[in-house]
mmCIF file of C-alpha atoms in Angstrom:
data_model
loop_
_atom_site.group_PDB
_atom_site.id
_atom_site.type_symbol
_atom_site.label_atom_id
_atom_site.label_comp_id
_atom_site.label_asym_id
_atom_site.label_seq_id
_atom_site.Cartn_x
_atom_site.Cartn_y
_atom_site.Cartn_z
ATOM 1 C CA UNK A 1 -80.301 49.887 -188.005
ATOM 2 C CA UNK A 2 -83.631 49.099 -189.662
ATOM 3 C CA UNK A 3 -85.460 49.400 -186.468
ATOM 4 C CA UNK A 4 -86.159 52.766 -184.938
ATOM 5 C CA UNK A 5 -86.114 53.426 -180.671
ATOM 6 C CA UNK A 6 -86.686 56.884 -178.905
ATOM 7 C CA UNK A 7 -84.192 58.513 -177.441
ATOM 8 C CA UNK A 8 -85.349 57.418 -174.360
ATOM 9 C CA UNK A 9 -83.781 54.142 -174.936
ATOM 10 C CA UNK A 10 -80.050 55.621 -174.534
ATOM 11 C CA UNK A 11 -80.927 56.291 -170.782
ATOM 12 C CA UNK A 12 -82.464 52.823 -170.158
ATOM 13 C CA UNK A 13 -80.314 50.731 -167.523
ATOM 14 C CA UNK A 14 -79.033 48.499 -170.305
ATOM 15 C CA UNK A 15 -77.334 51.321 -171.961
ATOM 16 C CA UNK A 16 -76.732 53.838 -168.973
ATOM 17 C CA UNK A 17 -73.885 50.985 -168.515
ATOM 18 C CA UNK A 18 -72.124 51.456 -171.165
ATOM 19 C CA UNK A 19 -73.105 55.348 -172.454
ATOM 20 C CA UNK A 20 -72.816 57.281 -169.030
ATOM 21 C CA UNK A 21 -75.260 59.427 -170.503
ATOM 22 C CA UNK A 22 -77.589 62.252 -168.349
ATOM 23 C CA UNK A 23 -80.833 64.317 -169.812
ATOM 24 C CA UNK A 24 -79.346 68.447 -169.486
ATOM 25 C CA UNK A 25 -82.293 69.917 -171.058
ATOM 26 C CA UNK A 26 -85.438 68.900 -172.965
ATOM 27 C CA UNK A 27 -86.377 66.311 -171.287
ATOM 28 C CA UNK A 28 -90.382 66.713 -172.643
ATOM 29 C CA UNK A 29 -88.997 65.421 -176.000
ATOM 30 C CA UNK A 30 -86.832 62.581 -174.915
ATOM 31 C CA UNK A 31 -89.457 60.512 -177.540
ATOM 32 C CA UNK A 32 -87.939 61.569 -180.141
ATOM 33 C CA UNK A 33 -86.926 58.527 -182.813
ATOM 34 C CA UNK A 34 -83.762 57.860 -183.594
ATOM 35 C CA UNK A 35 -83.781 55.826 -186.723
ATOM 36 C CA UNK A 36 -80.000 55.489 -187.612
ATOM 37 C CA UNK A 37 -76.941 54.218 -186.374
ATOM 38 C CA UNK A 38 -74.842 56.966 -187.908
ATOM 39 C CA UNK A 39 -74.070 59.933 -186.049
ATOM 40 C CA UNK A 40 -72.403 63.155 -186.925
ATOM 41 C CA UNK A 41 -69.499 65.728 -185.201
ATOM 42 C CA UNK A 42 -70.565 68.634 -186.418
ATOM 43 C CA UNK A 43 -66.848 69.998 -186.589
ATOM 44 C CA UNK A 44 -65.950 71.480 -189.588
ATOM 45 C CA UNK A 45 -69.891 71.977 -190.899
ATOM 46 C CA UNK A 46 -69.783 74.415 -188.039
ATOM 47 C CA UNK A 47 -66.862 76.478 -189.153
ATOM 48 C CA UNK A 48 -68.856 76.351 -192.691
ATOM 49 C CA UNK A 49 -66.061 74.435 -194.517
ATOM 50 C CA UNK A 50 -68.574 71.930 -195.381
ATOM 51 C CA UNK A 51 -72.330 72.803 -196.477
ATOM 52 C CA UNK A 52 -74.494 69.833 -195.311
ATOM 53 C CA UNK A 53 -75.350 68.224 -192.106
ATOM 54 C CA UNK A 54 -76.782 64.490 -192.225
ATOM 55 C CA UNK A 55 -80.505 64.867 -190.895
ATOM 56 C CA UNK A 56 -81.718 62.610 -188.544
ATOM 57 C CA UNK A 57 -78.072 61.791 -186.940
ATOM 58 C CA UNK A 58 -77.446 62.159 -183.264
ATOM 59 C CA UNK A 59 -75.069 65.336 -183.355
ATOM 60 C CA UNK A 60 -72.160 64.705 -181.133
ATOM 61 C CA UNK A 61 -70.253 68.005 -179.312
ATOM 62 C CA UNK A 62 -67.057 67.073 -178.102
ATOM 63 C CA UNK A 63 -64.208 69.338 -176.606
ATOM 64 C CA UNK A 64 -63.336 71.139 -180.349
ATOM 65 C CA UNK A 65 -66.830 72.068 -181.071
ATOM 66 C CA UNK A 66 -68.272 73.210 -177.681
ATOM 67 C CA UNK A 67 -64.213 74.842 -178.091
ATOM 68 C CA UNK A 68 -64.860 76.503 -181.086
ATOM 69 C CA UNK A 69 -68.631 77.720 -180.496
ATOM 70 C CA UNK A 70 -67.409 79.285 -177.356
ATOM 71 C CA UNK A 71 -64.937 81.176 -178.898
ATOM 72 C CA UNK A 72 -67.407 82.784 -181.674
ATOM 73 C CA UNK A 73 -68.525 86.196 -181.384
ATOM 74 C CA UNK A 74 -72.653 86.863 -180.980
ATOM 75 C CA UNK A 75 -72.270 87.933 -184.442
ATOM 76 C CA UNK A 76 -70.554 84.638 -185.694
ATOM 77 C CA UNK A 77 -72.340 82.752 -183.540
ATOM 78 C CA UNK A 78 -76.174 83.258 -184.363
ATOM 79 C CA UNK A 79 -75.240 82.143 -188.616
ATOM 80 C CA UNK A 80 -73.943 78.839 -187.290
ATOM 81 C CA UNK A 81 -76.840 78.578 -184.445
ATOM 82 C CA UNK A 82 -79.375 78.844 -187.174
ATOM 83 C CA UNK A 83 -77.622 76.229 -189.494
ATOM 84 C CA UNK A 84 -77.920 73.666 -186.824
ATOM 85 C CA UNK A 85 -81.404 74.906 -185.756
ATOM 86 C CA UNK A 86 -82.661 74.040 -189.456
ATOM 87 C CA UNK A 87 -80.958 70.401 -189.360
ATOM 88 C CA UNK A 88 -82.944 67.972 -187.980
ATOM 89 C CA UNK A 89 -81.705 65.409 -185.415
ATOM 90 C CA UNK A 90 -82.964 63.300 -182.438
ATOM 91 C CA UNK A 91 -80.735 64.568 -179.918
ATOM 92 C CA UNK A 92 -77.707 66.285 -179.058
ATOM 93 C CA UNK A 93 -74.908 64.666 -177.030
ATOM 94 C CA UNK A 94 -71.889 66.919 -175.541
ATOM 95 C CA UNK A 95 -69.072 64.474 -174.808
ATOM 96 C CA UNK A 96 -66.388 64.819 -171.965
ATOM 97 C CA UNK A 97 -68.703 66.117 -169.487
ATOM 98 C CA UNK A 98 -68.279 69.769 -170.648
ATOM 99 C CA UNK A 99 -70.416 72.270 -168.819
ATOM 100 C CA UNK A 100 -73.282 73.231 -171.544
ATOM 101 C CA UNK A 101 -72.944 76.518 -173.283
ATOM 102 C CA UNK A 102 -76.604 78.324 -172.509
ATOM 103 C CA UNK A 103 -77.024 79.020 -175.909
ATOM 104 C CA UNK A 104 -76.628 75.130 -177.024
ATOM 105 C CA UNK A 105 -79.685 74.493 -174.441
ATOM 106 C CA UNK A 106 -81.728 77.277 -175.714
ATOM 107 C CA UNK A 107 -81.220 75.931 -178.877
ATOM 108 C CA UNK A 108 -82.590 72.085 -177.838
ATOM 109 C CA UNK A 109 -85.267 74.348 -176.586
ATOM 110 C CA UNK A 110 -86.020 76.050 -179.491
ATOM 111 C CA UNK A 111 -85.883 72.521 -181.419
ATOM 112 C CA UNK A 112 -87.804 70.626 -179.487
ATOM 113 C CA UNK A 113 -84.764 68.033 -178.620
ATOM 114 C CA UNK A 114 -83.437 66.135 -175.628
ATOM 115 C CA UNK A 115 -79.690 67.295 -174.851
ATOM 116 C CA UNK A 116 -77.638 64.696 -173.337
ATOM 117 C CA UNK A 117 -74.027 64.482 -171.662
ATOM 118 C CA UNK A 118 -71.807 62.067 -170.897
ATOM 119 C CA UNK A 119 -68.410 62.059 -168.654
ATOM 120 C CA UNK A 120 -66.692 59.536 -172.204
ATOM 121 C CA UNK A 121 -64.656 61.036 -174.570
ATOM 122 C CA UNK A 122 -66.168 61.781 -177.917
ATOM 123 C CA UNK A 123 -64.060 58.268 -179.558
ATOM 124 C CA UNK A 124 -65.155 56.128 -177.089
ATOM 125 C CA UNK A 125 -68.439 57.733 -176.990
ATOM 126 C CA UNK A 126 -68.725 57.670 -180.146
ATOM 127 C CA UNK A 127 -67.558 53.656 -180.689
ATOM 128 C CA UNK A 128 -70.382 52.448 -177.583
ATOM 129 C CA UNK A 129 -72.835 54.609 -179.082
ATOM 130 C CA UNK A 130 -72.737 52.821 -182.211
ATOM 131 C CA UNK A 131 -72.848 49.539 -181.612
ATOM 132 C CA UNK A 132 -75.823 50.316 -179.021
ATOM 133 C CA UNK A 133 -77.094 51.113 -181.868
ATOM 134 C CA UNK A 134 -76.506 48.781 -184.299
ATOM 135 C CA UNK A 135 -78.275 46.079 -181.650
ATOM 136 C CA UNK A 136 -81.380 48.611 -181.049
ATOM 137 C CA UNK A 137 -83.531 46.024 -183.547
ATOM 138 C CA UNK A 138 -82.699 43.312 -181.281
ATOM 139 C CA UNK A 139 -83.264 45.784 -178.069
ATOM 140 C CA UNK A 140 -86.652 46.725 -179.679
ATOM 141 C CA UNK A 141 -87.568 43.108 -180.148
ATOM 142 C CA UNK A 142 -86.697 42.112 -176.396
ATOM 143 C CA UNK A 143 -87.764 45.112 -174.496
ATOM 144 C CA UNK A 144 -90.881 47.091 -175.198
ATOM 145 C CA UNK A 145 -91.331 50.985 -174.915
ATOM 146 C CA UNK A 146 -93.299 50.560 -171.713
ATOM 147 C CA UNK A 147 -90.815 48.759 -169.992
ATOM 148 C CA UNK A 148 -88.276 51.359 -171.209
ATOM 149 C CA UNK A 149 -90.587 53.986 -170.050
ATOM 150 C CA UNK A 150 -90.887 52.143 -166.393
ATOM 151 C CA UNK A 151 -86.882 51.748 -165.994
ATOM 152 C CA UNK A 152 -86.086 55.201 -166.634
ATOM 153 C CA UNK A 153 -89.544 57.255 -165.520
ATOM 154 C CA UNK A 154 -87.747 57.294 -162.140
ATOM 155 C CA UNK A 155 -83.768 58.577 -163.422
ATOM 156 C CA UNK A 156 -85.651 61.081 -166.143
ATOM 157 C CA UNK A 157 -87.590 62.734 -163.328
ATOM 158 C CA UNK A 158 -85.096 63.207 -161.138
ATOM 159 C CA UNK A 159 -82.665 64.331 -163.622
ATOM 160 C CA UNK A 160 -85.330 66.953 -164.967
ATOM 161 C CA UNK A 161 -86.073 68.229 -161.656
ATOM 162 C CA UNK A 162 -82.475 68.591 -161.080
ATOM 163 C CA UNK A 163 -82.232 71.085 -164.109
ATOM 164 C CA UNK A 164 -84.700 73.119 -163.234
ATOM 165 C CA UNK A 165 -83.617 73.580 -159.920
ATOM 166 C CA UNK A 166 -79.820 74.097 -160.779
ATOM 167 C CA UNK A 167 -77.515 75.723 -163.599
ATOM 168 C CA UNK A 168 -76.168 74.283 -166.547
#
């Protein structure tokens, strides 16, 4: 991906197809650039078996992570929170349309990232995701940010109102 598109571009029609994806939280920073094609499941960086996230990947949450964060004690919990609240990334994605942990949203909050869901499974999440993309130079090319703005000023809007109105 030489190109780089905001993370608005993963809720444009084009991709709502094929990603499923909703804004949960942070919705005021759904700008954000993503600038690589290359994601990252946090998995075992979270249990501290490995030392380094990749900055600037989308962080994907399936079932084991949002599993294993759950299941952390406050005091386990906050070391981990701060690792991933030092990483930088675009967004956050929590597959299998998991309800969101609160402290995963007040950590978008804190970090000044859009959180997204979607209903997929983490693979095939994972598999659409990248090859969206992989084509985001040729997206870029065709569509401009103001259209992209246009198509989903409407969907971000109501979704945003919908959070602040309801529970996660």
């Amino acid at each position: 991906m030489s190109a780089s598109i905001p993370a608005l571009g993963l809720l444009s029609e084009e991709a709502e197809k094929k990603l499923k994806l909703k804004i949960v939280s942070g919705g005021k920073w759904i700008n954000k650039k993503i600038t690589t094609s290359r994601i990252q499941k946090p998995g075992l960086l979270l249990t501290g078996l490995l030392d380094n996230f990749h900055p600037d990947r989308i962080l994907i949450f399936g079932k084991a992570e949002i599993g294993y964060l759950k299941s952390l004690s406050n005091e386990m919990l906050l070391p981990v929170l701060k690792k991933l609240e030092k990483t930088p990334s675009p967004c956050y994605v929590v597959t299998r349309g998991q309800k969101i942990p609160q402290f995963l949203a007040d950590l978008v909050e804190r970090k000044k990232i859009p959180l997204l869901k979607t209903p997929l499974t983490s693979s095939l999440f994972i598999d659409r995701l990248t090859k969206y993309l992989e084509d985001a130079t040729t997206l870029e090319d065709k569509v401009s940010i103001e259209k992209l703005l246009l198509e989903s000023n409407n969907r971000i809007i109501d979704h945003i109102n919908k959070i602040e109105t309801s529970s996660l």
